[in-house]
mmCIF file of C-alpha atoms and ligand atoms in Angstrom:
data_model
loop_
_atom_site.group_PDB
_atom_site.id
_atom_site.type_symbol
_atom_site.label_atom_id
_atom_site.label_comp_id
_atom_site.label_asym_id
_atom_site.label_seq_id
_atom_site.Cartn_x
_atom_site.Cartn_y
_atom_site.Cartn_z
ATOM 1 C CA MET O 75 29.722 -24.101 10.907
ATOM 2 C CA LEU O 76 28.932 -20.959 9.007
ATOM 3 C CA ASN O 77 26.845 -21.644 5.914
ATOM 4 C CA PRO O 78 28.713 -20.156 2.959
ATOM 5 C CA ASN O 79 25.470 -19.472 1.084
ATOM 6 C CA LEU O 80 24.730 -16.873 3.780
ATOM 7 C CA THR O 81 28.194 -15.493 4.385
ATOM 8 C CA THR O 82 29.755 -15.259 0.813
ATOM 9 C CA ASP O 83 29.014 -12.463 -1.571
ATOM 10 C CA ARG O 84 28.078 -13.763 -5.014
ATOM 11 C CA PRO O 85 27.628 -12.040 -8.334
ATOM 12 C CA THR O 86 24.038 -11.090 -9.124
ATOM 13 C CA PHE O 87 22.344 -10.964 -12.589
ATOM 14 C CA VAL O 88 19.016 -9.073 -12.419
ATOM 15 C CA THR O 89 18.689 -6.887 -15.571
ATOM 16 C CA HIS O 90 15.175 -5.522 -15.234
ATOM 17 C CA LEU O 91 11.595 -6.266 -14.413
ATOM 18 C CA GLU O 92 8.947 -6.838 -16.837
ATOM 19 C CA CYS O 93 5.003 -6.565 -16.837
ATOM 20 C CA SER O 94 3.668 -10.021 -16.992
ATOM 21 C CA LEU O 95 0.822 -8.832 -19.261
ATOM 22 C CA THR O 96 2.271 -6.280 -21.634
ATOM 23 C CA GLY O 97 6.138 -6.917 -21.428
ATOM 24 C CA GLU O 98 6.749 -3.303 -20.485
ATOM 25 C CA ARG O 99 10.183 -2.853 -18.872
ATOM 26 C CA TYR O 100 10.841 -1.565 -15.440
ATOM 27 C CA GLU O 101 14.267 -0.662 -13.822
ATOM 28 C CA ALA O 102 15.672 -3.018 -11.397
ATOM 29 C CA ASP O 103 16.808 -1.854 -7.890
ATOM 30 C CA ARG O 104 13.771 0.424 -7.513
ATOM 31 C CA LEU O 105 10.766 -0.044 -5.406
ATOM 32 C CA HIS O 106 7.825 -1.424 -7.485
ATOM 33 C CA GLY O 107 4.257 -2.637 -6.944
ATOM 34 C CA LEU O 108 2.069 -3.722 -9.820
ATOM 35 C CA SER O 109 2.834 -2.636 -13.404
ATOM 36 C CA SER O 110 1.067 0.263 -14.891
ATOM 37 C CA ALA O 111 -1.427 -2.271 -16.421
ATOM 38 C CA GLY O 112 -2.201 -3.396 -12.800
ATOM 39 C CA ARG O 113 -0.513 -6.741 -13.336
ATOM 40 C CA PRO O 114 2.379 -8.570 -11.568
ATOM 41 C CA LEU O 115 5.952 -7.694 -12.452
ATOM 42 C CA LEU O 116 8.332 -10.492 -13.310
ATOM 43 C CA VAL O 117 12.064 -10.329 -12.470
ATOM 44 C CA ARG O 118 14.391 -10.957 -15.447
ATOM 45 C CA TYR O 119 18.016 -12.085 -15.261
ATOM 46 C CA ASP O 120 20.987 -12.173 -17.624
ATOM 47 C CA LEU O 121 20.746 -16.036 -18.059
ATOM 48 C CA PRO O 122 23.614 -16.389 -20.482
ATOM 49 C CA ALA O 123 25.898 -14.643 -18.002
ATOM 50 C CA ILE O 124 24.640 -16.897 -15.223
ATOM 51 C CA LYS O 125 25.354 -20.011 -17.403
ATOM 52 C CA ALA O 126 28.916 -18.606 -17.979
ATOM 53 C CA SER O 127 29.613 -17.909 -14.300
ATOM 54 C CA LEU O 128 27.822 -20.777 -12.553
ATOM 55 C CA PRO O 129 28.725 -24.283 -13.766
ATOM 56 C CA LYS O 130 26.273 -26.821 -12.490
ATOM 57 C CA ALA O 131 28.862 -28.578 -10.441
ATOM 58 C CA MET O 132 29.635 -25.362 -8.494
ATOM 59 C CA LEU O 133 25.969 -25.141 -7.587
ATOM 60 C CA GLU O 134 25.887 -28.795 -6.600
ATOM 61 C CA ALA O 135 28.812 -28.384 -4.299
ATOM 62 C CA ARG O 136 26.928 -25.763 -2.148
ATOM 63 C CA PRO O 137 24.826 -26.619 0.990
ATOM 64 C CA THR O 138 21.421 -27.400 -0.420
ATOM 65 C CA ASP O 139 19.332 -24.559 1.190
ATOM 66 C CA LEU O 140 17.352 -21.841 -0.681
ATOM 67 C CA TRP O 141 20.345 -19.480 -0.815
ATOM 68 C CA ARG O 142 22.447 -21.915 -2.904
ATOM 69 C CA TRP O 143 20.387 -20.410 -5.852
ATOM 70 C CA ARG O 144 21.830 -16.855 -5.249
ATOM 71 C CA GLU O 145 22.692 -16.264 -8.874
ATOM 72 C CA LEU O 146 18.951 -16.895 -9.904
ATOM 73 C CA LEU O 147 17.631 -14.582 -7.111
ATOM 74 C CA PRO O 148 17.177 -10.943 -6.876
ATOM 75 C CA VAL O 149 18.886 -10.030 -3.585
ATOM 76 C CA ARG O 150 22.185 -8.111 -4.492
ATOM 77 C CA ARG O 151 23.819 -7.744 -1.026
ATOM 78 C CA THR O 152 24.313 -10.860 1.248
ATOM 79 C CA SER O 153 23.883 -8.489 4.180
ATOM 80 C CA ASP O 154 20.165 -7.933 3.274
ATOM 81 C CA ILE O 155 19.428 -11.646 3.696
ATOM 82 C CA VAL O 156 17.416 -12.129 6.731
ATOM 83 C CA SER O 157 17.465 -15.946 7.238
ATOM 84 C CA LEU O 158 15.697 -18.254 9.643
ATOM 85 C CA GLY O 159 17.087 -21.377 8.003
ATOM 86 C CA GLU O 160 15.310 -21.969 4.689
ATOM 87 C CA ILE O 161 16.191 -25.628 4.187
ATOM 88 C CA GLU O 162 15.632 -27.778 1.028
ATOM 89 C CA THR O 163 12.405 -29.596 1.776
ATOM 90 C CA PRO O 164 12.386 -33.385 1.473
ATOM 91 C CA LEU O 165 10.361 -35.521 -0.867
ATOM 92 C CA ILE O 166 8.467 -38.046 1.164
ATOM 93 C CA PRO O 167 6.928 -41.254 -0.528
ATOM 94 C CA LEU O 168 3.190 -41.445 0.075
ATOM 95 C CA THR O 169 3.040 -45.134 -0.817
ATOM 96 C CA ARG O 170 -0.127 -46.354 0.840
ATOM 97 C CA SER O 171 -2.511 -43.406 0.767
ATOM 98 C CA GLY O 172 -1.158 -42.148 -2.552
ATOM 99 C CA GLY O 173 0.589 -44.651 -4.792
ATOM 100 C CA PRO O 174 3.978 -46.127 -5.749
ATOM 101 C CA ASN O 175 5.122 -43.051 -7.546
ATOM 102 C CA VAL O 176 3.701 -40.340 -5.316
ATOM 103 C CA LEU O 177 6.141 -38.001 -3.504
ATOM 104 C CA VAL O 178 5.126 -35.264 -1.108
ATOM 105 C CA LYS O 179 7.243 -32.152 -1.008
ATOM 106 C CA ASP O 180 6.937 -31.385 2.586
ATOM 107 C CA GLU O 181 7.041 -27.640 2.919
ATOM 108 C CA GLY O 182 5.775 -27.728 6.470
ATOM 109 C CA ARG O 183 9.473 -27.880 7.607
ATOM 110 C CA LEU O 184 10.271 -24.359 6.534
ATOM 111 C CA PRO O 185 10.567 -21.552 9.066
ATOM 112 C CA THR O 186 7.101 -20.456 10.330
ATOM 113 C CA GLY O 187 5.868 -23.904 9.256
ATOM 114 C CA SER O 188 4.732 -23.101 5.655
ATOM 115 C CA PHE O 189 6.110 -22.355 2.134
ATOM 116 C CA LYS O 190 5.099 -18.768 2.643
ATOM 117 C CA ALA O 191 8.555 -18.440 4.151
ATOM 118 C CA ARG O 192 10.097 -18.968 0.677
ATOM 119 C CA GLY O 193 8.290 -16.100 -0.817
ATOM 120 C CA LEU O 194 8.515 -13.711 2.242
ATOM 121 C CA VAL O 195 12.203 -14.317 2.998
ATOM 122 C CA MET O 196 12.890 -12.940 -0.496
ATOM 123 C CA ALA O 197 10.301 -10.089 -0.445
ATOM 124 C CA VAL O 198 11.459 -8.890 2.992
ATOM 125 C CA ALA O 199 15.225 -8.923 1.880
ATOM 126 C CA MET O 200 14.291 -6.871 -1.070
ATOM 127 C CA ALA O 201 12.093 -4.490 0.938
ATOM 128 C CA LYS O 202 15.103 -4.083 3.402
ATOM 129 C CA ALA O 203 17.462 -3.522 0.454
ATOM 130 C CA LEU O 204 15.157 -0.761 -0.982
ATOM 131 C CA GLY O 205 14.543 1.057 2.337
ATOM 132 C CA VAL O 206 11.098 0.004 3.168
ATOM 133 C CA THR O 207 10.222 0.611 6.895
ATOM 134 C CA LYS O 208 6.569 -0.367 7.084
ATOM 135 C CA ILE O 209 4.672 -3.066 5.399
ATOM 136 C CA ALA O 210 0.916 -4.117 5.383
ATOM 137 C CA MET O 211 -0.489 -7.409 4.157
ATOM 138 C CA PRO O 212 -3.837 -9.249 3.863
ATOM 139 C CA THR O 213 -3.464 -12.948 4.679
ATOM 140 C CA ASN O 214 -5.260 -16.128 5.348
ATOM 141 C CA GLY O 215 -2.722 -16.849 8.095
ATOM 142 C CA ASN O 216 0.538 -18.329 6.849
ATOM 143 C CA ALA O 217 1.831 -15.465 4.777
ATOM 144 C CA GLY O 218 1.157 -13.043 7.706
ATOM 145 C CA ALA O 219 3.184 -15.352 9.993
ATOM 146 C CA ALA O 220 6.155 -15.517 7.566
ATOM 147 C CA LEU O 221 5.986 -11.705 7.034
ATOM 148 C CA ALA O 222 5.843 -11.069 10.787
ATOM 149 C CA ALA O 223 8.846 -13.207 11.499
ATOM 150 C CA TYR O 224 11.226 -12.001 8.729
ATOM 151 C CA ALA O 225 10.256 -8.253 8.956
ATOM 152 C CA THR O 226 10.483 -8.180 12.757
ATOM 153 C CA ARG O 227 13.919 -9.835 12.535
ATOM 154 C CA CYS O 228 15.193 -6.834 10.506
ATOM 155 C CA GLY O 229 13.161 -4.083 12.213
ATOM 156 C CA ILE O 230 10.492 -3.471 9.559
ATOM 157 C CA GLU O 231 7.190 -2.572 11.025
ATOM 158 C CA THR O 232 4.218 -4.833 9.908
ATOM 159 C CA ILE O 233 0.462 -4.556 9.965
ATOM 160 C CA VAL O 234 -1.567 -7.612 9.023
ATOM 161 C CA PHE O 235 -5.240 -8.003 8.165
ATOM 162 C CA CYS O 236 -6.886 -11.455 8.168
ATOM 163 C CA PRO O 237 -10.492 -12.683 7.773
ATOM 164 C CA ASP O 238 -12.130 -12.971 11.194
ATOM 165 C CA ASP O 239 -12.378 -16.736 10.879
ATOM 166 C CA THR O 240 -8.673 -17.242 10.247
ATOM 167 C CA PRO O 241 -7.469 -20.260 12.397
ATOM 168 C CA GLU O 242 -6.688 -18.906 15.854
ATOM 169 C CA ILE O 243 -3.203 -20.250 15.848
ATOM 170 C CA ASN O 244 -2.316 -18.251 12.741
ATOM 171 C CA VAL O 245 -3.663 -15.106 14.227
ATOM 172 C CA ARG O 246 -1.617 -15.653 17.468
ATOM 173 C CA GLU O 247 1.544 -16.583 15.776
ATOM 174 C CA ILE O 248 1.441 -13.399 13.564
ATOM 175 C CA ALA O 249 0.920 -11.374 16.820
ATOM 176 C CA VAL O 250 3.635 -13.044 18.823
ATOM 177 C CA GLN O 251 6.147 -12.521 16.088
ATOM 178 C CA GLY O 252 5.835 -8.845 16.349
ATOM 179 C CA ALA O 253 3.147 -7.729 13.847
ATOM 180 C CA ARG O 254 0.082 -5.726 14.636
ATOM 181 C CA VAL O 255 -2.768 -8.097 13.446
ATOM 182 C CA TYR O 256 -6.511 -7.193 12.857
ATOM 183 C CA ARG O 257 -9.310 -9.452 12.157
ATOM 184 C CA VAL O 258 -11.659 -8.241 9.435
ATOM 185 C CA ASN O 259 -15.335 -9.268 8.895
ATOM 186 C CA GLY O 260 -14.813 -10.336 5.368
ATOM 187 C CA LEU O 261 -12.598 -12.480 3.001
ATOM 188 C CA ILE O 262 -8.882 -11.980 2.019
ATOM 189 C CA ASP O 263 -9.715 -9.729 -0.834
ATOM 190 C CA ASP O 264 -11.790 -7.554 1.426
ATOM 191 C CA CYS O 265 -8.642 -7.328 3.709
ATOM 192 C CA GLY O 266 -6.604 -6.564 0.498
ATOM 193 C CA ALA O 267 -8.920 -3.517 -0.139
ATOM 194 C CA ILE O 268 -8.014 -2.095 3.298
ATOM 195 C CA VAL O 269 -4.302 -2.662 2.572
ATOM 196 C CA GLY O 270 -4.632 -0.932 -0.781
ATOM 197 C CA ARG O 271 -6.377 2.139 0.665
ATOM 198 C CA GLY O 272 -3.475 2.679 3.276
ATOM 199 C CA ALA O 273 -0.884 2.179 0.559
ATOM 200 C CA ALA O 274 -2.634 4.732 -1.663
ATOM 201 C CA GLN O 275 -2.324 7.152 1.271
ATOM 202 C CA GLY O 276 1.362 6.414 1.559
ATOM 203 C CA LEU O 277 1.019 4.900 5.040
ATOM 204 C CA TRP O 278 2.785 1.619 4.161
ATOM 205 C CA PHE O 279 4.078 -0.617 1.427
ATOM 206 C CA ASP O 280 1.517 -3.091 -0.008
ATOM 207 C CA PHE O 281 2.783 -6.721 0.344
ATOM 208 C CA SER O 282 -0.380 -8.468 -1.053
ATOM 209 C CA THR O 283 0.284 -11.608 -3.162
ATOM 210 C CA LEU O 284 1.938 -10.720 -6.397
ATOM 211 C CA LYS O 285 1.531 -7.031 -5.750
ATOM 212 C CA GLU O 286 5.292 -6.776 -5.132
ATOM 213 C CA PRO O 287 7.651 -8.706 -7.604
ATOM 214 C CA TYR O 288 9.816 -10.776 -5.162
ATOM 215 C CA ARG O 289 7.556 -13.325 -3.587
ATOM 216 C CA ILE O 290 7.454 -15.171 -6.869
ATOM 217 C CA GLU O 291 11.239 -15.264 -7.019
ATOM 218 C CA GLY O 292 11.256 -16.894 -3.598
ATOM 219 C CA LYS O 293 8.493 -19.403 -4.368
ATOM 220 C CA LYS O 294 10.423 -20.111 -7.648
ATOM 221 C CA THR O 295 12.961 -22.071 -5.566
ATOM 222 C CA MET O 296 10.409 -24.978 -5.259
ATOM 223 C CA GLY O 297 10.827 -25.488 -8.998
ATOM 224 C CA LEU O 298 14.669 -25.145 -8.782
ATOM 225 C CA GLU O 299 14.807 -27.669 -5.855
ATOM 226 C CA LEU O 300 12.558 -30.117 -7.602
ATOM 227 C CA ALA O 301 14.779 -30.156 -10.699
ATOM 228 C CA ALA O 302 17.915 -30.751 -8.449
ATOM 229 C CA GLN O 303 16.203 -33.413 -6.503
ATOM 230 C CA PHE O 304 15.032 -35.257 -9.595
ATOM 231 C CA GLY O 305 18.555 -35.243 -11.070
ATOM 232 C CA TRP O 306 17.926 -32.398 -13.552
ATOM 233 C CA GLN O 307 14.750 -33.933 -14.786
ATOM 234 C CA LEU O 308 11.255 -33.158 -13.560
ATOM 235 C CA PRO O 309 8.355 -35.236 -12.322
ATOM 236 C CA GLN O 310 5.595 -35.978 -14.771
ATOM 237 C CA ALA O 311 2.919 -34.245 -12.712
ATOM 238 C CA ILE O 312 2.763 -31.631 -10.001
ATOM 239 C CA PHE O 313 -0.338 -31.094 -7.807
ATOM 240 C CA TYR O 314 -0.332 -27.578 -6.448
ATOM 241 C CA PRO O 315 -2.906 -26.182 -4.023
ATOM 242 C CA THR O 316 -3.783 -22.929 -5.666
ATOM 243 C CA GLY O 317 -4.826 -19.645 -3.901
ATOM 244 C CA GLY O 318 -2.960 -16.644 -5.333
ATOM 245 C CA GLY O 319 -0.925 -19.176 -7.394
ATOM 246 C CA THR O 320 2.481 -17.662 -6.513
ATOM 247 C CA GLY O 321 4.091 -21.015 -6.254
ATOM 248 C CA LEU O 322 2.666 -22.379 -9.562
ATOM 249 C CA ILE O 323 3.676 -19.371 -11.401
ATOM 250 C CA GLY O 324 7.069 -19.309 -9.735
ATOM 251 C CA MET O 325 7.799 -23.006 -10.550
ATOM 252 C CA TRP O 326 6.778 -22.390 -14.172
ATOM 253 C CA LYS O 327 9.207 -19.596 -14.433
ATOM 254 C CA ALA O 328 11.956 -21.606 -12.695
ATOM 255 C CA PHE O 329 11.611 -24.459 -15.315
ATOM 256 C CA ASP O 330 11.956 -21.851 -18.112
ATOM 257 C CA GLU O 331 15.088 -20.301 -16.601
ATOM 258 C CA LEU O 332 16.572 -23.792 -15.973
ATOM 259 C CA GLU O 333 16.031 -24.660 -19.526
ATOM 260 C CA GLN O 334 17.752 -21.540 -20.711
ATOM 261 C CA LEU O 335 20.730 -22.354 -18.508
ATOM 262 C CA GLY O 336 20.847 -25.769 -20.312
ATOM 263 C CA TRP O 337 20.293 -27.606 -17.008
ATOM 264 C CA ILE O 338 16.964 -29.260 -18.036
ATOM 265 C CA GLY O 339 15.383 -30.095 -21.246
ATOM 266 C CA PRO O 340 12.106 -28.849 -22.811
ATOM 267 C CA GLU O 341 9.939 -31.411 -21.062
ATOM 268 C CA ARG O 342 7.609 -30.117 -18.435
ATOM 269 C CA PRO O 343 5.469 -31.708 -15.732
ATOM 270 C CA ARG O 344 1.673 -31.391 -16.185
ATOM 271 C CA MET O 345 0.694 -28.810 -13.813
ATOM 272 C CA TYR O 346 -2.466 -29.450 -11.810
ATOM 273 C CA ALA O 347 -3.907 -26.409 -10.051
ATOM 274 C CA VAL O 348 -5.914 -27.720 -7.138
ATOM 275 C CA GLN O 349 -8.700 -25.744 -5.499
ATOM 276 C CA ALA O 350 -11.474 -26.529 -3.092
ATOM 277 C CA SER O 351 -15.012 -26.866 -4.593
ATOM 278 C CA GLY O 352 -16.225 -24.210 -2.215
ATOM 279 C CA CYS O 353 -13.721 -21.624 -3.877
ATOM 280 C CA ALA O 354 -12.786 -22.620 -7.319
ATOM 281 C CA PRO O 355 -12.446 -19.460 -9.580
ATOM 282 C CA ILE O 356 -9.516 -20.728 -11.452
ATOM 283 C CA VAL O 357 -11.142 -24.185 -12.169
ATOM 284 C CA ARG O 358 -14.294 -22.371 -13.484
ATOM 285 C CA ALA O 359 -12.158 -20.144 -15.788
ATOM 286 C CA PHE O 360 -10.244 -23.190 -16.959
ATOM 287 C CA ASP O 361 -13.431 -25.073 -17.680
ATOM 288 C CA GLU O 362 -14.858 -22.111 -19.567
ATOM 289 C CA GLY O 363 -11.634 -21.723 -21.633
ATOM 290 C CA VAL O 364 -11.213 -17.990 -20.536
ATOM 291 C CA GLU O 365 -7.993 -16.144 -19.724
ATOM 292 C CA HIS O 366 -9.170 -14.330 -16.587
ATOM 293 C CA ALA O 367 -11.166 -15.638 -13.643
ATOM 294 C CA GLU O 368 -14.256 -13.925 -12.147
ATOM 295 C CA ARG O 369 -14.513 -13.468 -8.390
ATOM 296 C CA TRP O 370 -15.993 -16.437 -6.600
ATOM 297 C CA GLU O 371 -18.874 -15.313 -4.427
ATOM 298 C CA ASP O 372 -19.450 -16.854 -0.897
ATOM 299 C CA ALA O 373 -16.171 -18.744 -0.798
ATOM 300 C CA ALA O 374 -16.043 -21.353 1.852
ATOM 301 C CA THR O 375 -13.653 -24.312 2.598
ATOM 302 C CA VAL O 376 -11.719 -26.026 5.346
ATOM 303 C CA ALA O 377 -8.626 -25.309 3.346
ATOM 304 C CA ALA O 378 -8.157 -21.640 4.422
ATOM 305 C CA GLY O 379 -4.942 -21.160 2.481
ATOM 306 C CA ILE O 380 -6.682 -21.665 -0.856
ATOM 307 C CA ARG O 381 -9.689 -19.617 0.056
ATOM 308 C CA VAL O 382 -8.743 -16.959 -2.466
ATOM 309 C CA PRO O 383 -11.912 -15.600 -4.347
ATOM 310 C CA LYS O 384 -9.980 -13.445 -6.868
ATOM 311 C CA ALA O 385 -6.244 -13.785 -7.937
ATOM 312 C CA VAL O 386 -4.433 -10.968 -9.567
ATOM 313 C CA GLY O 387 -2.150 -13.562 -11.377
ATOM 314 C CA ASP O 388 -5.166 -15.533 -12.561
ATOM 315 C CA PHE O 389 -3.966 -15.454 -16.249
ATOM 316 C CA LEU O 390 -0.463 -16.552 -15.329
ATOM 317 C CA ILE O 391 -1.826 -19.566 -13.426
ATOM 318 C CA LEU O 392 -4.242 -20.471 -16.292
ATOM 319 C CA ARG O 393 -1.531 -20.097 -18.949
ATOM 320 C CA ALA O 394 0.994 -22.374 -17.168
ATOM 321 C CA VAL O 395 -1.658 -25.011 -16.544
ATOM 322 C CA ARG O 396 -2.768 -25.053 -20.094
ATOM 323 C CA GLU O 397 0.747 -24.964 -21.622
ATOM 324 C CA SER O 398 1.749 -27.679 -19.408
ATOM 325 C CA GLY O 399 -1.161 -29.987 -20.576
ATOM 326 C CA GLY O 400 -2.466 -30.143 -16.919
ATOM 327 C CA LYS O 401 -5.718 -29.195 -15.565
ATOM 328 C CA ALA O 402 -7.365 -27.063 -12.865
ATOM 329 C CA MET O 403 -9.238 -29.369 -10.487
ATOM 330 C CA ALA O 404 -11.737 -28.780 -7.585
ATOM 331 C CA VAL O 405 -12.173 -31.160 -4.674
ATOM 332 C CA GLY O 406 -14.757 -31.042 -1.934
ATOM 333 C CA ASP O 407 -14.090 -30.715 1.766
ATOM 334 C CA PRO O 408 -15.045 -34.285 2.672
ATOM 335 C CA ALA O 409 -12.451 -35.591 0.189
ATOM 336 C CA ILE O 410 -9.828 -33.119 1.571
ATOM 337 C CA LEU O 411 -10.424 -34.340 5.192
ATOM 338 C CA GLN O 412 -10.518 -37.971 4.133
ATOM 339 C CA ALA O 413 -7.219 -37.488 2.396
ATOM 340 C CA VAL O 414 -5.584 -35.802 5.465
ATOM 341 C CA ASP O 415 -6.926 -38.711 7.599
ATOM 342 C CA ASP O 416 -5.632 -41.394 5.124
ATOM 343 C CA ALA O 417 -2.157 -39.928 4.835
ATOM 344 C CA ALA O 418 -1.793 -39.660 8.618
ATOM 345 C CA LYS O 419 -3.168 -43.108 9.420
ATOM 346 C CA LYS O 420 -1.726 -45.052 6.527
ATOM 347 C CA ASP O 421 1.628 -43.322 5.823
ATOM 348 C CA GLY O 422 2.317 -41.485 9.153
ATOM 349 C CA LEU O 423 2.491 -38.105 7.452
ATOM 350 C CA LEU O 424 0.501 -35.304 8.794
ATOM 351 C CA LEU O 425 -0.617 -32.990 5.932
ATOM 352 C CA CYS O 426 -2.395 -29.556 6.123
ATOM 353 C CA PRO O 427 -5.785 -29.387 4.565
ATOM 354 C CA GLU O 428 -4.428 -27.717 1.460
ATOM 355 C CA GLY O 429 -1.822 -30.532 1.248
ATOM 356 C CA GLY O 430 -4.719 -33.039 1.712
ATOM 357 C CA ALA O 431 -6.424 -31.290 -1.218
ATOM 358 C CA THR O 432 -3.597 -32.203 -3.496
ATOM 359 C CA LEU O 433 -3.884 -35.888 -2.450
ATOM 360 C CA ALA O 434 -7.579 -35.810 -3.029
ATOM 361 C CA ALA O 435 -7.063 -34.297 -6.473
ATOM 362 C CA TYR O 436 -4.385 -36.905 -7.277
ATOM 363 C CA ARG O 437 -6.755 -39.728 -6.405
ATOM 364 C CA GLU O 438 -9.560 -38.143 -8.543
ATOM 365 C CA ALA O 439 -7.100 -37.687 -11.447
ATOM 366 C CA LEU O 440 -6.280 -41.389 -11.141
ATOM 367 C CA ARG O 441 -9.836 -42.322 -11.119
ATOM 368 C CA LEU O 442 -10.590 -40.281 -14.256
ATOM 369 C CA GLY O 443 -7.590 -41.622 -16.057
ATOM 370 C CA TRP O 444 -5.791 -38.235 -16.272
ATOM 371 C CA ILE O 445 -2.752 -39.776 -14.699
ATOM 372 C CA ASP O 446 -1.295 -43.220 -14.515
ATOM 373 C CA GLU O 447 0.079 -44.831 -11.383
ATOM 374 C CA ASP O 448 3.251 -45.423 -13.176
ATOM 375 C CA GLU O 449 3.918 -41.660 -13.655
ATOM 376 C CA SER O 450 5.858 -39.774 -11.015
ATOM 377 C CA ALA O 451 3.763 -37.205 -9.143
ATOM 378 C CA VAL O 452 4.658 -34.537 -6.650
ATOM 379 C CA LEU O 453 2.087 -33.225 -4.223
ATOM 380 C CA PHE O 454 2.728 -30.024 -2.296
ATOM 381 C CA ASN O 455 2.134 -30.125 1.444
ATOM 382 C CA CYS O 456 2.394 -26.408 1.888
ATOM 383 C CA ALA O 457 2.195 -26.232 5.671
ATOM 384 C CA THR O 458 2.753 -28.305 8.738
ATOM 385 C CA GLY O 459 -0.344 -30.263 9.706
ATOM 386 C CA LEU O 460 0.293 -29.341 13.321
ATOM 387 C CA LYS O 461 -1.141 -25.819 12.826
ATOM 388 C CA TYR O 462 -4.615 -27.214 12.090
ATOM 389 C CA PRO O 463 -7.416 -28.694 14.210
ATOM 390 C CA MET O 464 -7.234 -32.512 14.598
ATOM 391 C CA PRO O 465 -9.957 -34.976 15.678
ATOM 392 C CA PRO O 466 -10.160 -35.400 19.420
ATOM 393 C CA ALA O 467 -8.393 -38.168 21.275
ATOM 394 C CA ASN O 468 -9.836 -38.608 24.637
ATOM 395 C CA ALA O 469 -9.175 -42.133 25.820
ATOM 396 C CA LYS O 470 -8.134 -42.376 29.429
ATOM 397 C CA VAL O 471 -6.937 -44.934 31.970
ATOM 398 C CA ASP O 472 -7.208 -44.620 35.792
ATOM 399 C CA ARG O 473 -3.910 -45.511 37.348
ATOM 400 C CA HIS O 474 -5.592 -46.202 40.611
ATOM 401 C CA THR O 475 -7.799 -49.088 39.418
ATOM 402 C CA GLU O 476 -6.734 -52.433 37.781
ATOM 403 C CA ILE O 477 -5.910 -51.698 34.055
ATOM 404 C CA ASP O 478 -6.584 -54.425 31.578
ATOM 405 C CA LEU O 479 -3.294 -53.867 29.776
ATOM 406 C CA ALA O 480 -3.888 -56.607 27.262
ATOM 407 C CA ALA O 481 -7.062 -54.842 26.133
ATOM 408 C CA LEU O 482 -5.344 -51.481 25.394
HETATM 409 C C1 PLP Y 32 -0.753 -19.643 0.749
HETATM 410 C C2 PLP Y 32 -1.118 -21.074 0.959
HETATM 411 C C3 PLP Y 32 -1.470 -21.805 -0.236
HETATM 412 C C4 PLP Y 32 -1.737 -21.199 -1.566
HETATM 413 O O1 PLP Y 32 -0.517 -20.756 -2.151
HETATM 414 P P1 PLP Y 32 -0.241 -19.773 -3.457
HETATM 415 O O2 PLP Y 32 1.078 -20.112 -3.961
HETATM 416 O O3 PLP Y 32 -0.576 -18.468 -2.960
HETATM 417 O O4 PLP Y 32 -1.423 -20.289 -4.363
HETATM 418 C C5 PLP Y 32 -1.884 -23.073 -0.044
HETATM 419 N N1 PLP Y 32 -1.757 -23.613 1.169
HETATM 420 C C6 PLP Y 32 -1.409 -23.004 2.243
HETATM 421 C C7 PLP Y 32 -1.339 -23.600 3.564
HETATM 422 C C8 PLP Y 32 -0.988 -21.622 2.147
HETATM 423 O O5 PLP Y 32 -0.651 -21.014 3.234
#
């Protein structure tokens, strides 16, 4: 059966783009990077017109994938959508290792096995629409994989730079999905500097986190989905593993747009930005009460996806966390690994380390009395646990000898 979300043209409502720091306006339907102030651009919509043209019941009657939200997304022409099947991800109770009101939004089920697919499916569609033919990106792994998959699918050339200790499986999946991938002896912002140099020379378009406007719009769908899944309310707390913060910023934007549509009220979840204690620039800035985060030196953590020493959207993350009454929290690698192990052994759900970080943070928040067990909490498992190293399992039986079956 053809999915009408992917075959039917629908009205679109983008009016302009806006600098997230200064509010300066930028024209829609043009290729943009950062604003002239060097900050991310946000896409703005004619929300009253959306409200008039999209009754909630019409939305609810559509198949529940990412493209049901077309009116709230920037892609104008259906033919620019390069889909690999962006499903609505399920909410999985984590009763034993989490608690009675803990749900995991399991993003590992998306194409390329991570929530980077949400951002990149949108950014690539817009790049295609705007005539981009060559893209470069720094990545800790999953973003590069999603970019490679979607860009290859529509014939856009991609060059990807990753830290040289990026998990082997990520480097290989990027390569096999058609990108040229290079390992760099440095961290993600060092890779970003190389991408920036080539972009300045006009060699390629810079797809770094938040340096093009549309990844936020893709990640925003996490917030839209949560609202729909919670029956047009929202959970009381969200624990989000924060690297560049695209998802946290996107969800915060989604809630605002939904309120303007009249689909949710003014209540918001407390947003908990979760980082690893070996790389916690946002947590440090949060604790110091400042608006921007300094670069974190010598960043190191098992949770590669949140090893981001410097985020261009730092002030947007901090604002959302503070406005929501949430916190920025750091958790150590041992707590992260323990959480991954517990979720797998007690609840049968294999989390990625970054997802494990959200469970570790939830437990810490519980211990500190920042959250009550009765409150609904959503943890983001941002990638499939299958991409990451697992403890060895080497037990054997010799079928040529007597096996003590009862002892197995
Ligand atoms: C990218 C990534 C993150 C961080 O997401 P942001 O929205 O950029 O903060 C967390 N975990 C994994 C597995 C990732 O790939």
